Amino acid sequence: MAFNNLAENAERLSRRIQESFQERTRDFTRSGQGSYLDANDLDKTVNLSKLLDSASEREKLDGLKRIIAMISKNRNVSAYFAQVIKNVASPNLEIRKLVYIFLLRYANVEPDLALLSINTFQKDLADSNPLIRAMALRVLSGIPVASIGSIVAVAIRKCAADSSPYVRRTAALAIPKCY
């Protein structure tokens, strides 16, 4: 009986290790980071919605990298605005950075949807990590929507008194964007 349990546990562990190995090495089977800039965009846009709505952070990251690559090639990807913005509160910092890049580029196209992300930036301004506070202020001050001017001014005032010199520097650089 004990031998059967041991054999079953070993088999389950072996399957988990194999699945984990396959998931972690999946990125190496691709042709590299340049694969996001291939000329064959039509095939990639078909699955883009599925990637952005995925539960897997790895697939969301892949979808966002494809979107940013398409932006760099001057393609209009504003149709994915809502799907991208819903990832603004992701715990993964890399995903958040890509969402911020997208938001700064397309906030003027969809100002109402861009306003939905303001609450997340206000929460990030109170984060314990000064890099996150500075990044939130940088993006908040860079959103070209006139209706958030007072929110940006309050955020700059708060960050100007921050304990971190990096956040204070970011606040100083955000002042010209406000006016």
mmCIF file of C-alpha atoms in Angstrom:
data_model
loop_
_atom_site.group_PDB
_atom_site.id
_atom_site.type_symbol
_atom_site.label_atom_id
_atom_site.label_comp_id
_atom_site.label_asym_id
_atom_site.label_seq_id
_atom_site.Cartn_x
_atom_site.Cartn_y
_atom_site.Cartn_z
ATOM 1 C CA MET A 1 0.000 0.000 0.000
ATOM 2 C CA ALA A 2 2.766 2.446 0.964
ATOM 3 C CA PHE A 3 4.671 1.532 -2.187
ATOM 4 C CA ASN A 4 1.609 2.342 -4.371
ATOM 5 C CA ASN A 5 1.211 5.756 -2.719
ATOM 6 C CA LEU A 6 4.886 6.454 -3.209
ATOM 7 C CA ALA A 7 4.692 5.426 -6.871
ATOM 8 C CA GLU A 8 1.593 7.591 -7.427
ATOM 9 C CA ASN A 9 3.237 10.597 -5.756
ATOM 10 C CA ALA A 10 6.372 10.121 -7.844
ATOM 11 C CA GLU A 11 4.295 9.926 -11.022
ATOM 12 C CA ARG A 12 2.360 13.125 -10.130
ATOM 13 C CA LEU A 13 5.571 14.922 -9.285
ATOM 14 C CA SER A 14 7.100 13.802 -12.581
ATOM 15 C CA ARG A 15 4.083 15.153 -14.517
ATOM 16 C CA ARG A 16 4.207 18.484 -12.681
ATOM 17 C CA ILE A 17 7.907 18.873 -13.336
ATOM 18 C CA GLN A 18 7.417 18.046 -17.004
ATOM 19 C CA GLU A 19 4.547 20.565 -17.342
ATOM 20 C CA SER A 20 6.552 23.224 -15.564
ATOM 21 C CA PHE A 21 9.572 22.523 -17.750
ATOM 22 C CA GLN A 22 7.474 22.746 -20.923
ATOM 23 C CA GLU A 23 5.919 26.025 -19.799
ATOM 24 C CA ARG A 24 9.247 27.610 -18.880
ATOM 25 C CA THR A 25 11.037 26.516 -22.040
ATOM 26 C CA ARG A 26 8.233 27.556 -24.368
ATOM 27 C CA ASP A 27 9.836 30.955 -24.860
ATOM 28 C CA PHE A 28 13.091 29.402 -26.038
ATOM 29 C CA THR A 29 11.372 27.583 -28.882
ATOM 30 C CA ARG A 30 10.377 30.860 -30.466
ATOM 31 C CA SER A 31 12.687 32.591 -32.840
ATOM 32 C CA GLY A 32 13.543 35.233 -30.239
ATOM 33 C CA GLN A 33 12.306 38.663 -29.265
ATOM 34 C CA GLY A 34 12.346 39.844 -32.877
ATOM 35 C CA SER A 35 9.467 37.500 -33.649
ATOM 36 C CA TYR A 36 7.102 40.237 -32.465
ATOM 37 C CA LEU A 37 8.167 42.358 -35.421
ATOM 38 C CA ASP A 38 7.580 39.792 -38.169
ATOM 39 C CA ALA A 39 5.806 40.901 -41.301
ATOM 40 C CA ASN A 40 3.058 38.331 -40.802
ATOM 41 C CA ASP A 41 0.831 40.477 -38.551
ATOM 42 C CA LEU A 42 -2.481 39.117 -39.808
ATOM 43 C CA ASP A 43 -2.003 35.748 -38.132
ATOM 44 C CA LYS A 44 -0.970 37.403 -34.896
ATOM 45 C CA THR A 45 -3.926 39.777 -34.646
ATOM 46 C CA VAL A 46 -6.367 36.898 -34.821
ATOM 47 C CA ASN A 47 -5.166 35.528 -31.488
ATOM 48 C CA LEU A 48 -4.414 38.884 -29.864
ATOM 49 C CA SER A 49 -7.783 39.201 -28.144
ATOM 50 C CA LYS A 50 -7.462 35.695 -26.781
ATOM 51 C CA LEU A 51 -3.980 36.438 -25.421
ATOM 52 C CA LEU A 52 -5.051 39.679 -23.740
ATOM 53 C CA ASP A 53 -8.036 37.991 -22.082
ATOM 54 C CA SER A 54 -6.021 34.971 -20.942
ATOM 55 C CA ALA A 55 -5.639 34.062 -17.268
ATOM 56 C CA SER A 56 -1.947 33.367 -17.826
ATOM 57 C CA GLU A 57 0.352 36.320 -17.204
ATOM 58 C CA ARG A 58 2.794 34.906 -19.729
ATOM 59 C CA GLU A 59 0.169 34.993 -22.503
ATOM 60 C CA LYS A 60 -0.950 38.511 -21.527
ATOM 61 C CA LEU A 61 2.662 39.633 -21.678
ATOM 62 C CA ASP A 62 3.054 38.033 -25.102
ATOM 63 C CA GLY A 63 -0.094 39.781 -26.352
ATOM 64 C CA LEU A 64 1.029 43.140 -24.993
ATOM 65 C CA LYS A 65 4.464 42.769 -26.569
ATOM 66 C CA ARG A 66 2.798 42.106 -29.910
ATOM 67 C CA ILE A 67 0.627 45.192 -29.505
ATOM 68 C CA ILE A 68 3.606 47.393 -28.641
ATOM 69 C CA ALA A 69 5.478 45.948 -31.639
ATOM 70 C CA MET A 70 2.535 46.847 -33.862
ATOM 71 C CA ILE A 71 2.521 50.370 -32.396
ATOM 72 C CA SER A 72 6.219 50.684 -33.242
ATOM 73 C CA LYS A 73 5.347 49.796 -36.840
ATOM 74 C CA ASN A 74 2.702 52.551 -36.807
ATOM 75 C CA ARG A 75 -0.270 50.171 -36.895
ATOM 76 C CA ASN A 76 -3.550 51.310 -35.365
ATOM 77 C CA VAL A 77 -4.314 49.012 -32.436
ATOM 78 C CA SER A 78 -6.829 51.268 -30.676
ATOM 79 C CA ALA A 79 -9.466 48.557 -31.115
ATOM 80 C CA TYR A 80 -7.766 46.666 -28.267
ATOM 81 C CA PHE A 81 -7.953 49.615 -25.861
ATOM 82 C CA ALA A 82 -10.459 48.111 -23.423
ATOM 83 C CA GLN A 83 -8.716 44.739 -23.364
ATOM 84 C CA VAL A 84 -5.344 46.331 -22.683
ATOM 85 C CA ILE A 85 -6.536 48.806 -20.040
ATOM 86 C CA LYS A 86 -8.157 46.103 -17.930
ATOM 87 C CA ASN A 87 -4.606 44.807 -17.282
ATOM 88 C CA VAL A 88 -3.495 48.111 -15.712
ATOM 89 C CA ALA A 89 -3.849 46.690 -12.191
ATOM 90 C CA SER A 90 -1.825 43.567 -12.918
ATOM 91 C CA PRO A 91 0.618 42.544 -10.185
ATOM 92 C CA ASN A 92 3.226 41.855 -12.877
ATOM 93 C CA LEU A 93 5.345 44.990 -13.284
ATOM 94 C CA GLU A 94 6.316 44.214 -16.886
ATOM 95 C CA ILE A 95 2.667 43.918 -17.923
ATOM 96 C CA ARG A 96 1.886 47.205 -16.195
ATOM 97 C CA LYS A 97 4.728 48.989 -17.988
ATOM 98 C CA LEU A 98 3.475 47.824 -21.379
ATOM 99 C CA VAL A 99 -0.077 48.889 -20.494
ATOM 100 C CA TYR A 100 1.281 52.309 -19.486
ATOM 101 C CA ILE A 101 3.048 52.668 -22.845
ATOM 102 C CA PHE A 102 -0.182 51.779 -24.634
ATOM 103 C CA LEU A 103 -2.220 54.138 -22.460
ATOM 104 C CA LEU A 104 0.053 57.094 -23.111
ATOM 105 C CA ARG A 105 -0.187 56.458 -26.849
ATOM 106 C CA TYR A 106 -3.960 55.960 -27.130
ATOM 107 C CA ALA A 107 -5.521 57.863 -24.189
ATOM 108 C CA ASN A 108 -6.627 60.684 -26.481
ATOM 109 C CA VAL A 109 -8.493 58.192 -28.719
ATOM 110 C CA GLU A 110 -10.596 56.764 -25.871
ATOM 111 C CA PRO A 111 -10.592 59.393 -23.087
ATOM 112 C CA ASP A 112 -13.578 57.879 -21.264
ATOM 113 C CA LEU A 113 -11.931 54.473 -20.996
ATOM 114 C CA ALA A 114 -8.640 56.095 -20.011
ATOM 115 C CA LEU A 115 -10.402 57.682 -17.045
ATOM 116 C CA LEU A 116 -11.162 54.209 -15.722
ATOM 117 C CA SER A 117 -7.469 53.656 -15.054
ATOM 118 C CA ILE A 118 -7.024 56.808 -12.952
ATOM 119 C CA ASN A 119 -8.061 55.032 -9.741
ATOM 120 C CA THR A 120 -5.273 52.488 -10.214
ATOM 121 C CA PHE A 121 -2.697 55.260 -10.604
ATOM 122 C CA GLN A 122 -3.937 56.946 -7.441
ATOM 123 C CA LYS A 123 -3.503 53.666 -5.551
ATOM 124 C CA ASP A 124 -0.009 53.272 -7.015
ATOM 125 C CA LEU A 125 0.924 56.730 -5.727
ATOM 126 C CA ALA A 126 0.615 55.288 -2.211
ATOM 127 C CA ASP A 127 2.696 52.163 -2.961
ATOM 128 C CA SER A 128 5.682 51.395 -0.755
ATOM 129 C CA ASN A 129 8.026 51.106 -3.764
ATOM 130 C CA PRO A 130 9.286 54.531 -4.921
ATOM 131 C CA LEU A 131 9.755 53.287 -8.499
ATOM 132 C CA ILE A 132 6.071 52.400 -8.723
ATOM 133 C CA ARG A 133 5.062 55.762 -7.219
ATOM 134 C CA ALA A 134 7.235 57.599 -9.740
ATOM 135 C CA MET A 135 6.011 55.494 -12.656
ATOM 136 C CA ALA A 136 2.377 56.120 -11.676
ATOM 137 C CA LEU A 137 2.960 59.871 -11.507
ATOM 138 C CA ARG A 138 4.824 59.883 -14.826
ATOM 139 C CA VAL A 139 1.976 58.114 -16.598
ATOM 140 C CA LEU A 140 -0.763 60.057 -14.813
ATOM 141 C CA SER A 141 0.822 63.366 -15.802
ATOM 142 C CA GLY A 142 1.323 62.156 -19.370
ATOM 143 C CA ILE A 143 -2.312 61.239 -20.052
ATOM 144 C CA PRO A 144 -3.597 63.908 -22.439
ATOM 145 C CA VAL A 145 -7.112 64.167 -20.973
ATOM 146 C CA ALA A 146 -8.025 67.659 -19.747
ATOM 147 C CA SER A 147 -10.545 66.487 -17.144
ATOM 148 C CA ILE A 148 -7.859 64.959 -14.907
ATOM 149 C CA GLY A 149 -5.848 68.161 -14.480
ATOM 150 C CA SER A 150 -6.869 68.666 -10.867
ATOM 151 C CA ILE A 151 -6.069 65.027 -10.032
ATOM 152 C CA VAL A 152 -2.621 65.410 -11.584
ATOM 153 C CA ALA A 153 -1.997 68.640 -9.641
ATOM 154 C CA VAL A 154 -2.884 66.934 -6.344
ATOM 155 C CA ALA A 155 -0.660 63.962 -7.239
ATOM 156 C CA ILE A 156 2.276 66.267 -8.070
ATOM 157 C CA ARG A 157 1.824 68.131 -4.799
ATOM 158 C CA LYS A 158 1.787 64.851 -2.870
ATOM 159 C CA CYS A 159 4.842 63.447 -4.675
ATOM 160 C CA ALA A 160 6.808 66.699 -4.300
ATOM 161 C CA ALA A 161 6.856 66.018 -0.556
ATOM 162 C CA ASP A 162 7.766 62.332 -0.938
ATOM 163 C CA SER A 163 10.645 60.851 1.031
ATOM 164 C CA SER A 164 12.293 59.459 -2.116
ATOM 165 C CA PRO A 165 14.391 61.849 -4.209
ATOM 166 C CA TYR A 166 13.493 59.916 -7.359
ATOM 167 C CA VAL A 167 9.766 60.498 -6.780
ATOM 168 C CA ARG A 168 10.412 64.197 -6.026
ATOM 169 C CA ARG A 169 12.416 64.476 -9.279
ATOM 170 C CA THR A 170 9.565 62.859 -11.199
ATOM 171 C CA ALA A 171 7.150 65.335 -9.588
ATOM 172 C CA ALA A 172 9.345 68.243 -10.691
ATOM 173 C CA LEU A 173 9.447 66.888 -14.255
ATOM 174 C CA ALA A 174 5.657 66.414 -14.249
ATOM 175 C CA ILE A 175 4.924 70.082 -13.524
ATOM 176 C CA PRO A 176 5.434 71.307 -17.128
ATOM 177 C CA LYS A 177 3.167 68.534 -18.410
ATOM 178 C CA CYS A 178 0.378 69.898 -16.255
ATOM 179 C CA TYR A 179 0.315 73.321 -17.930
#
